[in-house]
Structures are given as structure tokens and as C-alpha cells.
Amino acid sequence: MGRTPCCEKMGLKKGPWTAEEDEILVSYINKNGGHGSWRSLPKLAGLLRCGKSCRLRWTNYLRPDIKRGPFTVEEEKLIIQLHGILGNRWAAIASQLPGRTDNEIKNLWNTHLKKRLICMGLDPQTHQPAGSSRNPKDKAHAGSNSTRHMAQWESARLEAEARLSRESASFGSKTDSDYFLRIWNSEVGESFRGVHKSANNNMKSSSESPISVGSYSNKCGSVSATSNHVGSSTFLKEDFDSSCSSELQDSSDTSLQLLLDFPMNNDMSFLE
DNA sequence: AAAACATACAACCGCACTTAA
DNA sequence: CTTAAGTGCGGTTGTATGTTT
């Protein structure tokens, strides 16, 4: 159907935003209690930018709730975990990291995290050991990782719900279970359930489960325990030695560990 | 000191999806 | 139902900055 350009291209500015432009955009949005129509915003605000550019600048940089500064180790771990589940769905991943934008996460992934996975000998797309899916058949197979994983998710969800109802009277603080349910009920879980739906008919019980999350954590555990060629991948030692072997310090670590250590054989004893 | 190279990140582009007429 | 506008998203590029030679 052929899209028309979002704006007249002639005479509109491109490239980096100036402080003046930022100020105009921010004050316009503040004054009007929102951006309204992005398309008409530049004209109304007096900016020589297209609406798309304004939206991008606002959502990725000027929004007041944006958390700037370096990513924490926990955030990086979470991104890797979520990427294993969701793939390159940056917006969905960003929705689990308050104050972080999809663009920021995408940049982090492309500049740091992807390399780390490669250094660890993992395929950054499938989170499988590199070279394990050279067979073209495996390419199609890779798409079913989440399919195989969904039974575990579903089981874990049911377990968590049951456990939560048991514990709800005695716990006021965050537990593994409620964190799991929070994810399950979030966009991530929603996305996963979407996969579940579409793949439901193809679902077969599988004894082995080389799913992304499970195999990833296992790989990390074994690598950090045995690898002699860590080299530049300090990530392995610093992040995963601590996360895989030391005491968990807080609920977020615990929650992450829940995902990292997701069992590969439907053994849900970790929930007990 | 300067050129070459590498890295990080903001911004752009185009496609896909949603919604309203 | 069809069509086009509006918006969101992911891939990619351009440029500023840092590092190495």
C-alpha cells in the first residue's frame, strides 16, 4: 500500500539535536501535558524536524523517567536472559528494565553483550554453543526452542501460583514465585504465551531441552568452572562465578537465578 | 604529535502493525 | 472491507570520542 512520508522532507533538519531544540521539545510537551500527535508537533512547537525524529528524541533521550548511566551487572544479566527468551525484541526487553530504552539496550547488546556471548563460545542469536547449529535443519529447529521451553514455563507458572497462594499469608516480601508471576503476567510472559498459542499444535514432549536459558546457564556454569581460556571475557568470572556459585544477596539476584538455573528436565524442585 | 583504527551511542530509515474514516 | 494515517519497532548508519601504533 505504499506509505507516504511522515512529513515533508524538504527543509527539515537532520542529525544531532541541539540543546535549543531539546528545550523547545521538552517545554512544548510539558506545556501541553503530552506530545499529542507527533506528526503535527514539530509545526506546533516550531521545530524544523519531522515528527518521527521528535518522537525518537523524546522517547530515547528527553523523557524524564529515563535512567541514564552505565548498566548494572543485574541489568546486563537480565537483558541476556530476556534476549534468550525473546530474541531481538528490544522493546519487550526494555519494558522489563524501568528507565531503559529499547535503543539503549539494543546498543548495549550490539556493542558489549553480543561479544561476550561470542567470547563464551555461544551463538548470540540462539544462545546455543557456537557451531552446534550448522546443520540447516537446526535453523528451523532453533525456532522451536521456545516451544520446547514453554512446557517448563507453564509448569513453573502453575507451581509458582500454587506456592504463592500457600505463602501469601506468611510473606510480605518479594519471592521467587511472585517475581516469576510478574514476568509471566508482563509483556514477556504475554509474548511467550503468544508463541505458545501459535506453536501449540506442534508441541511434543521432548526429553532433552537445549533451550536457551537452561543451556546458557549450564554453559556458564561449566565454563566458569573449567575454562582456561577466559581471556578478555572477564564477564565470565566476574558475573557468572559469582552468580552461579555464591550466596544470593537479594531478591533480584534470586529472581535472576531462578531464570538462570531454570532446570532442563522439568524438575521443579527448585520451587520447593 | 598525528594518523589509523576501534568503540559507543544517537539518530535515521523503512517495514509492520493498529486504528480510524 | 478497504485504505491511508499514525505510530512503534528493529536494523543500520554516521559521527564523536577514545585508544593504539
Short mmCIF file of C-alpha atoms (C1' of nucleotides) in Angstrom, two decimals:
data_model
loop_
_atom_site.label_atom_id
_atom_site.label_comp_id
_atom_site.label_asym_id
_atom_site.label_seq_id
_atom_site.Cartn_x
_atom_site.Cartn_y
_atom_site.Cartn_z
CA MET A 1 0.00 0.00 0.00
CA GLY A 2 2.94 2.35 -0.14
CA ARG A 3 3.48 4.66 2.75
CA THR A 4 3.60 8.36 2.39
CA PRO A 5 6.50 10.06 4.09
CA CYS A 6 5.78 11.05 7.67
CA CYS A 7 6.47 14.64 6.78
CA GLU A 8 7.69 16.92 4.08
CA LYS A 9 11.36 16.12 3.85
CA MET A 10 12.43 19.39 2.32
CA GLY A 11 13.80 21.95 4.69
CA LEU A 12 13.72 19.71 7.74
CA LYS A 13 16.76 19.37 9.89
CA LYS A 14 18.51 16.06 10.41
CA GLY A 15 21.36 14.91 12.57
CA PRO A 16 22.16 15.57 16.20
CA TRP A 17 19.76 17.62 18.25
CA THR A 18 20.89 20.89 19.74
CA ALA A 19 20.20 21.95 23.31
CA GLU A 20 17.82 24.61 21.99
CA GLU A 21 15.80 22.04 20.07
CA ASP A 22 15.71 19.80 23.12
CA GLU A 23 14.41 22.65 25.21
CA ILE A 24 11.73 23.55 22.69
CA LEU A 25 10.54 19.97 22.53
CA VAL A 26 10.55 19.44 26.29
CA SER A 27 8.80 22.70 27.05
CA TYR A 28 6.18 22.07 24.40
CA ILE A 29 5.38 18.63 25.81
CA ASN A 30 5.37 19.91 29.37
CA LYS A 31 3.18 22.84 28.46
CA ASN A 32 0.67 20.70 26.60
CA GLY A 33 0.68 17.84 29.05
CA GLY A 34 1.84 15.43 26.39
CA HIS A 35 3.06 15.25 22.86
CA GLY A 36 -0.33 14.89 21.16
CA SER A 37 0.12 13.99 17.53
CA TRP A 38 3.78 13.54 16.78
CA ARG A 39 3.18 14.47 13.20
CA SER A 40 1.82 17.87 14.00
CA LEU A 41 4.06 18.51 16.98
CA PRO A 42 7.05 19.98 15.12
CA LYS A 43 4.93 22.57 13.39
CA LEU A 44 3.10 23.49 16.57
CA ALA A 45 6.26 23.61 18.62
CA GLY A 46 8.21 25.47 15.97
CA LEU A 47 10.75 22.75 15.30
CA LEU A 48 12.27 22.06 11.89
CA ARG A 49 12.17 18.33 12.50
CA CYS A 50 9.86 15.57 11.40
CA GLY A 51 7.51 14.11 13.96
CA LYS A 52 9.31 10.85 13.90
CA SER A 53 12.56 12.50 14.83
CA CYS A 54 10.84 14.31 17.69
CA ARG A 55 9.29 11.12 18.99
CA LEU A 56 12.63 9.34 18.89
CA ARG A 57 14.41 12.15 20.63
CA TRP A 58 11.77 12.24 23.34
CA THR A 59 11.47 8.51 23.95
CA ASN A 60 15.18 7.78 23.78
CA TYR A 61 16.67 10.80 25.42
CA LEU A 62 14.47 13.54 26.82
CA ARG A 63 11.80 11.59 28.67
CA PRO A 64 12.04 12.47 32.36
CA ASP A 65 11.86 8.88 33.55
CA ILE A 66 14.88 7.75 31.60
CA LYS A 67 17.62 6.28 33.73
CA ARG A 68 20.93 7.31 32.31
CA GLY A 69 24.34 6.00 33.15
CA PRO A 70 26.01 2.62 32.86
CA PHE A 71 24.05 -0.59 33.09
CA THR A 72 24.40 -2.56 36.28
CA VAL A 73 25.53 -6.17 36.25
CA GLU A 74 22.00 -7.18 37.21
CA GLU A 75 20.56 -5.28 34.30
CA GLU A 76 23.02 -6.87 31.91
CA LYS A 77 22.22 -10.33 33.18
CA LEU A 78 18.53 -9.66 32.85
CA ILE A 79 18.98 -8.43 29.30
CA ILE A 80 20.86 -11.58 28.37
CA GLN A 81 18.19 -13.71 29.98
CA LEU A 82 15.35 -11.89 28.30
CA HIS A 83 17.15 -11.95 24.98
CA GLY A 84 17.38 -15.70 25.32
CA ILE A 85 13.63 -15.81 25.69
CA LEU A 86 12.50 -13.01 23.40
CA GLY A 87 15.27 -12.64 20.87
CA ASN A 88 15.81 -9.20 19.36
CA ARG A 89 12.57 -7.83 20.72
CA TRP A 90 14.22 -4.84 22.26
CA ALA A 91 11.04 -3.04 23.20
CA ALA A 92 9.78 -6.06 25.11
CA ILE A 93 13.11 -6.41 26.85
CA ALA A 94 13.16 -2.70 27.66
CA SER A 95 9.74 -3.00 29.25
CA GLN A 96 11.34 -5.15 31.95
CA LEU A 97 14.03 -2.60 32.70
CA PRO A 98 12.42 0.57 34.02
CA GLY A 99 14.05 3.70 32.73
CA ARG A 100 15.95 1.96 29.95
CA THR A 101 15.06 2.39 26.31
CA ASP A 102 14.96 -0.21 23.59
CA ASN A 103 17.58 1.74 21.67
CA GLU A 104 19.91 1.81 24.63
CA ILE A 105 19.52 -1.90 25.22
CA LYS A 106 19.98 -2.66 21.56
CA ASN A 107 23.19 -0.64 21.54
CA LEU A 108 24.42 -2.36 24.67
CA TRP A 109 23.70 -5.71 23.13
CA ASN A 110 25.42 -4.95 19.86
CA THR A 111 28.48 -3.37 21.43
CA HIS A 112 29.03 -5.46 24.56
CA LEU A 113 26.77 -8.35 25.34
CA LYS A 114 26.88 -9.98 21.93
CA LYS A 115 30.65 -10.02 22.04
CA ARG A 116 30.64 -11.50 25.49
CA LEU A 117 28.47 -14.36 24.38
CA ILE A 118 30.71 -14.93 21.40
CA CYS A 119 33.72 -14.94 23.69
CA MET A 120 31.97 -17.56 25.75
CA GLY A 121 31.53 -19.67 22.65
CA LEU A 122 27.82 -19.06 22.42
CA ASP A 123 25.82 -18.04 19.43
CA PRO A 124 24.40 -14.63 20.39
CA GLN A 125 21.20 -15.28 18.49
CA THR A 126 20.33 -18.73 19.72
CA HIS A 127 22.35 -18.69 22.96
CA GLN A 128 23.46 -22.14 21.95
CA PRO A 129 27.08 -23.23 21.83
CA ALA A 130 28.51 -21.83 18.62
CA GLY A 131 28.65 -24.29 15.78
CA SER A 132 26.05 -26.54 17.26
CA SER A 133 23.52 -25.49 14.67
CA ARG A 134 25.47 -25.59 11.45
CA ASN A 135 23.05 -28.07 10.06
CA PRO A 136 20.43 -26.16 8.09
CA LYS A 137 17.82 -28.27 9.75
CA ASP A 138 18.86 -26.79 13.04
CA LYS A 139 17.98 -23.36 11.81
CA ALA A 140 14.34 -24.25 11.67
CA HIS A 141 14.86 -26.20 14.81
CA ALA A 142 16.17 -23.15 16.61
CA GLY A 143 12.82 -21.52 16.24
CA SER A 144 11.29 -24.20 18.34
CA ASN A 145 13.50 -23.57 21.33
CA SER A 146 10.80 -21.55 22.92
CA THR A 147 8.32 -24.23 22.03
CA ARG A 148 10.28 -26.74 23.99
CA HIS A 149 10.73 -24.28 26.77
CA MET A 150 7.07 -23.46 27.07
CA ALA A 151 6.15 -26.59 28.96
CA GLN A 152 8.67 -25.61 31.57
CA TRP A 153 7.31 -22.11 31.76
CA GLU A 154 3.82 -23.38 32.12
CA SER A 155 4.77 -25.85 34.80
CA ALA A 156 6.77 -23.26 36.63
CA ARG A 157 3.90 -20.81 36.44
CA LEU A 158 1.46 -23.29 37.91
CA GLU A 159 3.92 -24.23 40.61
CA ALA A 160 4.57 -20.60 41.37
CA GLU A 161 0.90 -19.79 41.57
CA ALA A 162 0.28 -22.68 43.89
CA ARG A 163 3.23 -21.75 46.00
CA LEU A 164 2.26 -18.12 46.08
CA SER A 165 -1.19 -18.94 47.32
CA ARG A 166 0.34 -21.10 50.02
CA GLU A 167 2.77 -18.44 51.06
CA SER A 168 0.75 -15.32 50.56
CA ALA A 169 -0.39 -15.26 54.15
CA SER A 170 3.06 -15.51 55.62
CA PHE A 171 5.24 -13.48 53.25
CA GLY A 172 5.04 -9.78 52.70
CA SER A 173 8.22 -9.54 50.71
CA LYS A 174 9.03 -10.44 47.17
CA THR A 175 9.59 -14.10 46.48
CA ASP A 176 10.88 -16.05 43.52
CA SER A 177 7.36 -17.06 42.78
CA ASP A 178 5.85 -13.65 42.66
CA TYR A 179 8.73 -12.40 40.58
CA PHE A 180 8.08 -15.21 38.19
CA LEU A 181 4.42 -14.35 38.08
CA ARG A 182 5.25 -10.73 37.50
CA ILE A 183 7.28 -11.68 34.45
CA TRP A 184 4.65 -14.15 33.39
CA ASN A 185 1.97 -11.51 33.57
CA SER A 186 4.12 -8.92 31.86
CA GLU A 187 4.77 -8.41 28.19
CA VAL A 188 7.44 -11.07 28.33
CA GLY A 189 5.05 -13.69 29.51
CA GLU A 190 2.47 -12.41 27.11
CA SER A 191 4.89 -12.74 24.27
CA PHE A 192 5.79 -16.19 25.42
CA ARG A 193 2.15 -17.19 25.62
CA GLY A 194 1.75 -15.91 22.09
CA VAL A 195 4.44 -18.29 20.96
CA HIS A 196 2.77 -20.97 22.95
CA LYS A 197 -0.51 -20.45 21.18
CA SER A 198 0.92 -20.49 17.70
CA ALA A 199 3.16 -23.43 18.36
CA ASN A 200 0.75 -25.39 20.43
CA ASN A 201 -0.14 -27.84 17.75
CA ASN A 202 3.45 -28.71 17.08
CA MET A 203 4.29 -29.23 20.68
CA LYS A 204 5.66 -32.60 21.52
CA SER A 205 7.24 -33.84 24.66
CA SER A 206 10.96 -33.77 24.41
CA SER A 207 13.32 -35.43 26.78
CA GLU A 208 16.24 -33.14 26.15
CA SER A 209 15.73 -29.46 26.30
CA PRO A 210 18.54 -27.42 24.84
CA ILE A 211 16.62 -24.31 25.44
CA SER A 212 18.30 -21.00 25.50
CA VAL A 213 18.05 -20.14 29.15
CA GLY A 214 18.86 -23.53 30.52
CA SER A 215 21.70 -24.26 28.20
CA TYR A 216 23.03 -20.80 28.69
CA SER A 217 23.24 -21.07 32.42
CA ASN A 218 24.67 -24.52 32.24
CA LYS A 219 27.27 -23.38 29.81
CA CYS A 220 28.21 -20.52 32.02
CA GLY A 221 28.49 -22.72 34.99
CA SER A 222 30.72 -25.18 33.25
CA VAL A 223 32.78 -22.57 31.55
CA SER A 224 33.43 -20.56 34.65
CA ALA A 225 34.34 -23.71 36.47
CA THR A 226 36.57 -25.25 33.86
CA SER A 227 37.61 -22.81 31.22
CA ASN A 228 41.25 -21.88 30.98
CA HIS A 229 40.79 -19.51 28.10
CA VAL A 230 38.69 -16.87 29.69
CA GLY A 231 40.96 -14.22 28.20
CA SER A 232 39.17 -10.98 27.62
CA SER A 233 35.89 -12.36 28.78
CA THR A 234 36.11 -11.14 32.32
CA PHE A 235 32.38 -11.25 32.22
CA LEU A 236 32.56 -14.96 32.83
CA LYS A 237 34.50 -14.75 36.01
CA GLU A 238 33.08 -11.60 37.43
CA ASP A 239 29.48 -12.18 36.60
CA PHE A 240 28.89 -15.83 36.49
CA ASP A 241 31.24 -17.20 39.04
CA SER A 242 29.50 -15.00 41.50
CA SER A 243 26.01 -15.57 40.22
CA CYS A 244 26.38 -19.30 39.86
CA SER A 245 28.22 -20.22 42.98
CA SER A 246 27.95 -17.62 45.66
CA GLU A 247 25.16 -16.89 48.05
CA LEU A 248 22.38 -14.88 46.57
CA GLN A 249 22.34 -11.46 48.08
CA ASP A 250 18.94 -10.06 47.36
CA SER A 251 15.65 -10.75 45.75
CA SER A 252 16.64 -9.52 42.34
CA ASP A 253 19.61 -11.85 42.27
CA THR A 254 17.37 -14.59 43.47
CA SER A 255 14.89 -13.85 40.77
CA LEU A 256 17.53 -13.84 38.12
CA GLN A 257 18.95 -17.03 39.44
CA LEU A 258 15.53 -18.53 39.16
CA LEU A 259 15.72 -17.93 35.44
CA LEU A 260 19.39 -18.74 35.07
CA ASP A 261 19.01 -22.04 36.84
CA PHE A 262 15.83 -22.99 35.16
CA PRO A 263 16.02 -26.76 35.10
CA MET A 264 16.29 -28.60 31.84
CA ASN A 265 14.34 -31.65 32.85
CA ASN A 266 11.16 -30.19 34.22
CA ASP A 267 12.47 -30.71 37.69
CA MET A 268 10.62 -28.05 39.59
CA SER A 269 12.12 -28.90 42.92
CA PHE A 270 13.83 -25.51 42.92
CA LEU A 271 10.47 -24.06 43.73
CA GLU A 272 10.06 -26.08 46.84
"C1'" DA B 1 52.13 14.56 17.73
"C1'" DA B 2 49.41 12.61 14.37
"C1'" DA B 3 47.32 9.10 11.68
"C1'" DA B 4 44.79 4.87 11.83
"C1'" DC B 5 41.73 2.13 13.96
"C1'" DA B 6 38.12 0.79 17.37
"C1'" DT B 7 34.21 1.74 20.13
"C1'" DA B 8 29.91 3.82 21.77
"C1'" DC B 9 25.78 5.77 21.02
"C1'" DA B 10 22.44 8.99 18.94
"C1'" DA B 11 19.75 9.18 15.10
"C1'" DC B 12 17.78 7.71 10.67
"C1'" DC B 13 15.31 4.54 7.60
"C1'" DG B 14 11.97 1.52 6.25
"C1'" DC B 15 8.80 -2.09 7.39
"C1'" DA B 16 4.90 -3.77 10.17
"C1'" DC B 17 1.06 -3.14 12.89
"C1'" DT B 18 -3.03 -0.57 14.59
"C1'" DT B 19 -6.69 2.39 14.07
"C1'" DA B 20 -9.99 5.38 12.15
"C1'" DA B 21 -12.51 7.08 8.24
"C1'" DC C 1 -13.95 -4.35 3.73
"C1'" DT C 2 -10.50 -1.17 2.08
"C1'" DT C 3 -7.35 2.35 2.51
"C1'" DA C 4 -4.26 5.57 4.40
"C1'" DA C 5 -2.55 7.97 8.54
"C1'" DG C 6 -0.19 7.38 12.70
"C1'" DT C 7 2.90 5.04 15.45
"C1'" DG C 8 6.19 1.54 17.12
"C1'" DC C 9 9.95 -1.35 16.32
"C1'" DG C 10 14.31 -3.35 14.70
"C1'" DG C 11 18.22 -2.84 11.66
"C1'" DT C 12 21.62 0.11 10.22
"C1'" DT C 13 24.43 4.18 9.71
"C1'" DG C 14 27.02 8.34 10.93
"C1'" DT C 15 29.78 10.71 13.94
"C1'" DA C 16 32.12 11.84 18.15
"C1'" DT C 17 35.35 10.08 21.23
"C1'" DG C 18 38.90 7.03 22.86
"C1'" DT C 19 42.87 4.00 22.06
"C1'" DT C 20 46.71 2.19 19.70
"C1'" DT C 21 50.59 2.43 16.67
#
